Amino acid sequence: MVRYLVYQSYMTPPKIRGELPDIISEYIANDSDIRWHYAFTKNIESAYFFNDFEIDLAKEIAELCNMKLKHLEV
């Protein structure tokens, strides 16, 4: 089974000068019972994993939100 994850990664400046920047990843989450409204989350456990038949929707959301699509083998 193949699943897809819509995400984006960005860096934030370090709190202490001279340290490496923090890399933050945000994922698309589904907070709705009817699976219509999507939100952003930093917790991968709350992320919504798109199935094979939802690939068109995942690509559309990734394009609209300027995010990336990750292919996961399950």
Tab-separated table of N, CA and C in Angstrom:
chain	number	residue	atom	x	y	z
A	1	MET	N	0.845	-1.175	0.000
A	1	MET	CA	0.000	0.000	0.000
A	1	MET	C	0.893	1.241	0.000
A	2	VAL	N	0.511	2.189	-0.795
A	2	VAL	CA	1.262	3.441	-0.896
A	2	VAL	C	0.436	4.554	-0.261
A	3	ARG	N	1.088	5.372	0.503
A	3	ARG	CA	0.444	6.542	1.101
A	3	ARG	C	1.281	7.772	0.789
A	4	TYR	N	0.654	8.919	0.920
A	4	TYR	CA	1.318	10.181	0.621
A	4	TYR	C	1.132	11.139	1.779
A	5	LEU	N	2.131	11.972	1.976
A	5	LEU	CA	2.133	12.958	3.042
A	5	LEU	C	2.427	14.315	2.418
A	6	VAL	N	1.616	15.323	2.740
A	6	VAL	CA	1.833	16.677	2.245
A	6	VAL	C	2.505	17.463	3.370
A	7	TYR	N	3.671	18.048	3.062
A	7	TYR	CA	4.453	18.705	4.113
A	7	TYR	C	5.258	19.880	3.553
A	8	GLN	N	5.797	20.663	4.473
A	8	GLN	CA	6.764	21.701	4.127
A	8	GLN	C	7.776	21.784	5.255
A	9	SER	N	8.996	22.140	4.909
A	9	SER	CA	10.064	22.299	5.897
A	9	SER	C	10.665	23.684	5.743
A	10	TYR	N	11.016	24.277	6.866
A	10	TYR	CA	11.678	25.574	6.842
A	10	TYR	C	12.587	25.700	8.058
A	11	MET	N	13.504	26.637	7.989
A	11	MET	CA	14.450	26.843	9.077
A	11	MET	C	14.096	28.092	9.865
A	12	THR	N	14.336	28.033	11.165
A	12	THR	CA	14.173	29.198	12.027
A	12	THR	C	15.541	29.539	12.600
A	13	PRO	N	15.779	30.806	12.852
A	13	PRO	CA	17.085	31.181	13.391
A	13	PRO	C	17.315	30.562	14.775
A	14	PRO	N	18.551	30.231	15.089
A	14	PRO	CA	18.831	29.639	16.402
A	14	PRO	C	18.624	30.654	17.518
A	15	LYS	N	18.299	30.139	18.692
A	15	LYS	CA	18.102	31.019	19.848
A	15	LYS	C	19.427	31.512	20.406
A	16	ILE	N	20.467	30.690	20.225
A	16	ILE	CA	21.804	31.063	20.693
A	16	ILE	C	22.684	31.266	19.473
A	17	ARG	N	23.337	32.406	19.418
A	17	ARG	CA	24.179	32.746	18.275
A	17	ARG	C	25.300	31.714	18.121
A	18	GLY	N	25.508	31.265	16.874
A	18	GLY	CA	26.553	30.310	16.586
A	18	GLY	C	26.069	28.870	16.491
A	19	GLU	N	24.840	28.605	16.920
A	19	GLU	CA	24.307	27.256	16.809
A	19	GLU	C	23.623	27.078	15.455
A	20	LEU	N	23.349	25.846	15.108
A	20	LEU	CA	22.671	25.551	13.862
A	20	LEU	C	21.196	25.955	13.946
A	21	PRO	N	20.616	26.326	12.814
A	21	PRO	CA	19.189	26.699	12.841
A	21	PRO	C	18.308	25.477	13.074
A	22	ASP	N	17.133	25.729	13.619
A	22	ASP	CA	16.163	24.659	13.826
A	22	ASP	C	15.409	24.424	12.524
A	23	ILE	N	15.172	23.166	12.190
A	23	ILE	CA	14.404	22.818	11.001
A	23	ILE	C	13.018	22.394	11.455
A	24	ILE	N	12.016	23.096	10.989
A	24	ILE	CA	10.631	22.860	11.366
A	24	ILE	C	9.908	22.212	10.194
A	25	SER	N	9.160	21.172	10.461
A	25	SER	CA	8.339	20.526	9.436
A	25	SER	C	6.873	20.695	9.814
A	26	GLU	N	6.068	21.095	8.859
A	26	GLU	CA	4.625	21.216	9.055
A	26	GLU	C	3.930	20.282	8.083
A	27	TYR	N	2.873	19.663	8.558
A	27	TYR	CA	2.141	18.685	7.778
A	27	TYR	C	0.681	19.111	7.662
A	28	ILE	N	0.015	18.562	6.659
A	28	ILE	CA	-1.422	18.774	6.536
A	28	ILE	C	-2.111	17.806	7.487
A	29	ALA	N	-3.056	18.312	8.273
A	29	ALA	CA	-3.840	17.490	9.193
A	29	ALA	C	-5.312	17.640	8.840
A	30	ASN	N	-6.079	16.659	9.220
A	30	ASN	CA	-7.513	16.685	8.976
A	30	ASN	C	-8.207	16.762	10.322
A	31	ASP	N	-8.767	17.924	10.636
A	31	ASP	CA	-9.426	18.128	11.921
A	31	ASP	C	-10.936	17.964	11.845
A	32	SER	N	-11.440	17.625	10.691
A	32	SER	CA	-12.879	17.568	10.481
A	32	SER	C	-13.378	16.126	10.482
A	33	ASP	N	-14.565	15.933	10.999
A	33	ASP	CA	-15.179	14.608	10.972
A	33	ASP	C	-15.649	14.230	9.576
A	34	ILE	N	-15.916	15.224	8.748
A	34	ILE	CA	-16.390	14.935	7.396
A	34	ILE	C	-15.259	14.986	6.374
A	35	ARG	N	-14.037	15.118	6.846
A	35	ARG	CA	-12.832	15.126	6.002
A	35	ARG	C	-12.880	16.190	4.918
A	36	TRP	N	-13.258	17.370	5.293
A	36	TRP	CA	-13.344	18.458	4.328
A	36	TRP	C	-12.375	19.574	4.668
A	37	HIS	N	-12.224	19.905	5.928
A	37	HIS	CA	-11.370	21.011	6.350
A	37	HIS	C	-9.995	20.482	6.744
A	38	TYR	N	-8.978	21.152	6.258
A	38	TYR	CA	-7.612	20.757	6.560
A	38	TYR	C	-6.927	21.852	7.366
A	39	ALA	N	-5.950	21.462	8.171
A	39	ALA	CA	-5.212	22.401	9.010
A	39	ALA	C	-3.733	22.025	8.936
A	40	PHE	N	-2.897	22.824	9.561
A	40	PHE	CA	-1.466	22.551	9.629
A	40	PHE	C	-1.126	22.032	11.016
A	41	THR	N	-0.191	21.102	11.083
A	41	THR	CA	0.283	20.585	12.355
A	41	THR	C	1.784	20.326	12.260
A	42	LYS	N	2.453	20.421	13.388
A	42	LYS	CA	3.883	20.114	13.444
A	42	LYS	C	4.116	18.704	13.976
A	43	ASN	N	3.052	18.048	14.398
A	43	ASN	CA	3.124	16.699	14.942
A	43	ASN	C	2.813	15.698	13.833
A	44	ILE	N	3.765	14.857	13.475
A	44	ILE	CA	3.561	13.910	12.373
A	44	ILE	C	2.493	12.876	12.722
A	45	GLU	N	2.268	12.624	13.992
A	45	GLU	CA	1.230	11.674	14.389
A	45	GLU	C	-0.171	12.211	14.110
A	46	SER	N	-0.301	13.530	14.023
A	46	SER	CA	-1.594	14.147	13.717
A	46	SER	C	-1.767	14.413	12.231
A	47	ALA	N	-0.739	14.134	11.451
A	47	ALA	CA	-0.783	14.407	10.015
A	47	ALA	C	-1.765	13.469	9.325
A	48	TYR	N	-2.303	13.948	8.215
A	48	TYR	CA	-3.229	13.141	7.421
A	48	TYR	C	-2.447	12.437	6.327
A	49	PHE	N	-2.563	11.129	6.261
A	49	PHE	CA	-1.887	10.328	5.249
A	49	PHE	C	-2.875	10.033	4.127
A	50	PHE	N	-2.566	10.517	2.931
A	50	PHE	CA	-3.428	10.323	1.783
A	50	PHE	C	-3.204	8.937	1.199
A	51	ASN	N	-4.270	8.265	0.803
A	51	ASN	CA	-4.196	6.941	0.176
A	51	ASN	C	-4.009	7.083	-1.329
A	52	ASP	N	-3.842	5.939	-2.000
A	52	ASP	CA	-3.642	5.924	-3.454
A	52	ASP	C	-4.745	6.656	-4.210
A	53	PHE	N	-5.979	6.403	-3.830
A	53	PHE	CA	-7.093	6.991	-4.566
A	53	PHE	C	-7.258	8.491	-4.310
A	54	GLU	N	-6.535	9.049	-3.343
A	54	GLU	CA	-6.601	10.472	-3.031
A	54	GLU	C	-5.408	11.252	-3.587
A	55	ILE	N	-4.640	10.654	-4.485
A	55	ILE	CA	-3.424	11.294	-4.987
A	55	ILE	C	-3.716	12.614	-5.688
A	56	ASP	N	-4.807	12.699	-6.415
A	56	ASP	CA	-5.145	13.956	-7.091
A	56	ASP	C	-5.428	15.066	-6.084
A	57	LEU	N	-6.147	14.740	-5.023
A	57	LEU	CA	-6.437	15.720	-3.971
A	57	LEU	C	-5.147	16.137	-3.263
A	58	ALA	N	-4.266	15.184	-2.992
A	58	ALA	CA	-3.000	15.491	-2.322
A	58	ALA	C	-2.140	16.411	-3.177
A	59	LYS	N	-2.084	16.150	-4.479
A	59	LYS	CA	-1.310	17.013	-5.378
A	59	LYS	C	-1.900	18.417	-5.431
A	60	GLU	N	-3.219	18.505	-5.451
A	60	GLU	CA	-3.878	19.813	-5.504
A	60	GLU	C	-3.610	20.622	-4.231
A	61	ILE	N	-3.721	19.982	-3.080
A	61	ILE	CA	-3.457	20.669	-1.812
A	61	ILE	C	-1.996	21.091	-1.729
A	62	ALA	N	-1.093	20.235	-2.146
A	62	ALA	CA	0.341	20.566	-2.120
A	62	ALA	C	0.634	21.761	-3.019
A	63	GLU	N	0.008	21.796	-4.183
A	63	GLU	CA	0.235	22.910	-5.100
A	63	GLU	C	-0.367	24.209	-4.567
A	64	LEU	N	-1.572	24.140	-4.030
A	64	LEU	CA	-2.234	25.345	-3.528
A	64	LEU	C	-1.526	25.929	-2.304
A	65	CYS	N	-0.990	25.073	-1.456
A	65	CYS	CA	-0.332	25.529	-0.221
A	65	CYS	C	1.173	25.680	-0.372
A	66	ASN	N	1.685	25.489	-1.586
A	66	ASN	CA	3.117	25.582	-1.851
A	66	ASN	C	3.900	24.617	-0.956
A	67	MET	N	3.442	23.351	-0.923
A	67	MET	CA	4.045	22.330	-0.102
A	67	MET	C	4.554	21.199	-0.998
A	68	LYS	N	5.156	20.211	-0.376
A	68	LYS	CA	5.717	19.072	-1.104
A	68	LYS	C	4.898	17.823	-0.804
A	69	LEU	N	5.020	16.861	-1.701
A	69	LEU	CA	4.317	15.587	-1.565
A	69	LEU	C	5.367	14.492	-1.352
A	70	LYS	N	5.239	13.749	-0.263
A	70	LYS	CA	6.194	12.678	0.048
A	70	LYS	C	5.512	11.329	-0.152
A	71	HIS	N	6.183	10.450	-0.881
A	71	HIS	CA	5.707	9.115	-1.198
A	71	HIS	C	6.174	8.166	-0.088
A	72	LEU	N	5.244	7.493	0.577
A	72	LEU	CA	5.572	6.582	1.676
A	72	LEU	C	5.157	5.163	1.325
A	73	GLU	N	6.026	4.217	1.543
A	73	GLU	CA	5.689	2.798	1.366
A	73	GLU	C	5.251	2.256	2.727
A	74	VAL	N	4.066	1.682	2.766
A	74	VAL	CA	3.546	1.146	4.030
A	74	VAL	C	3.373	-0.341	3.915
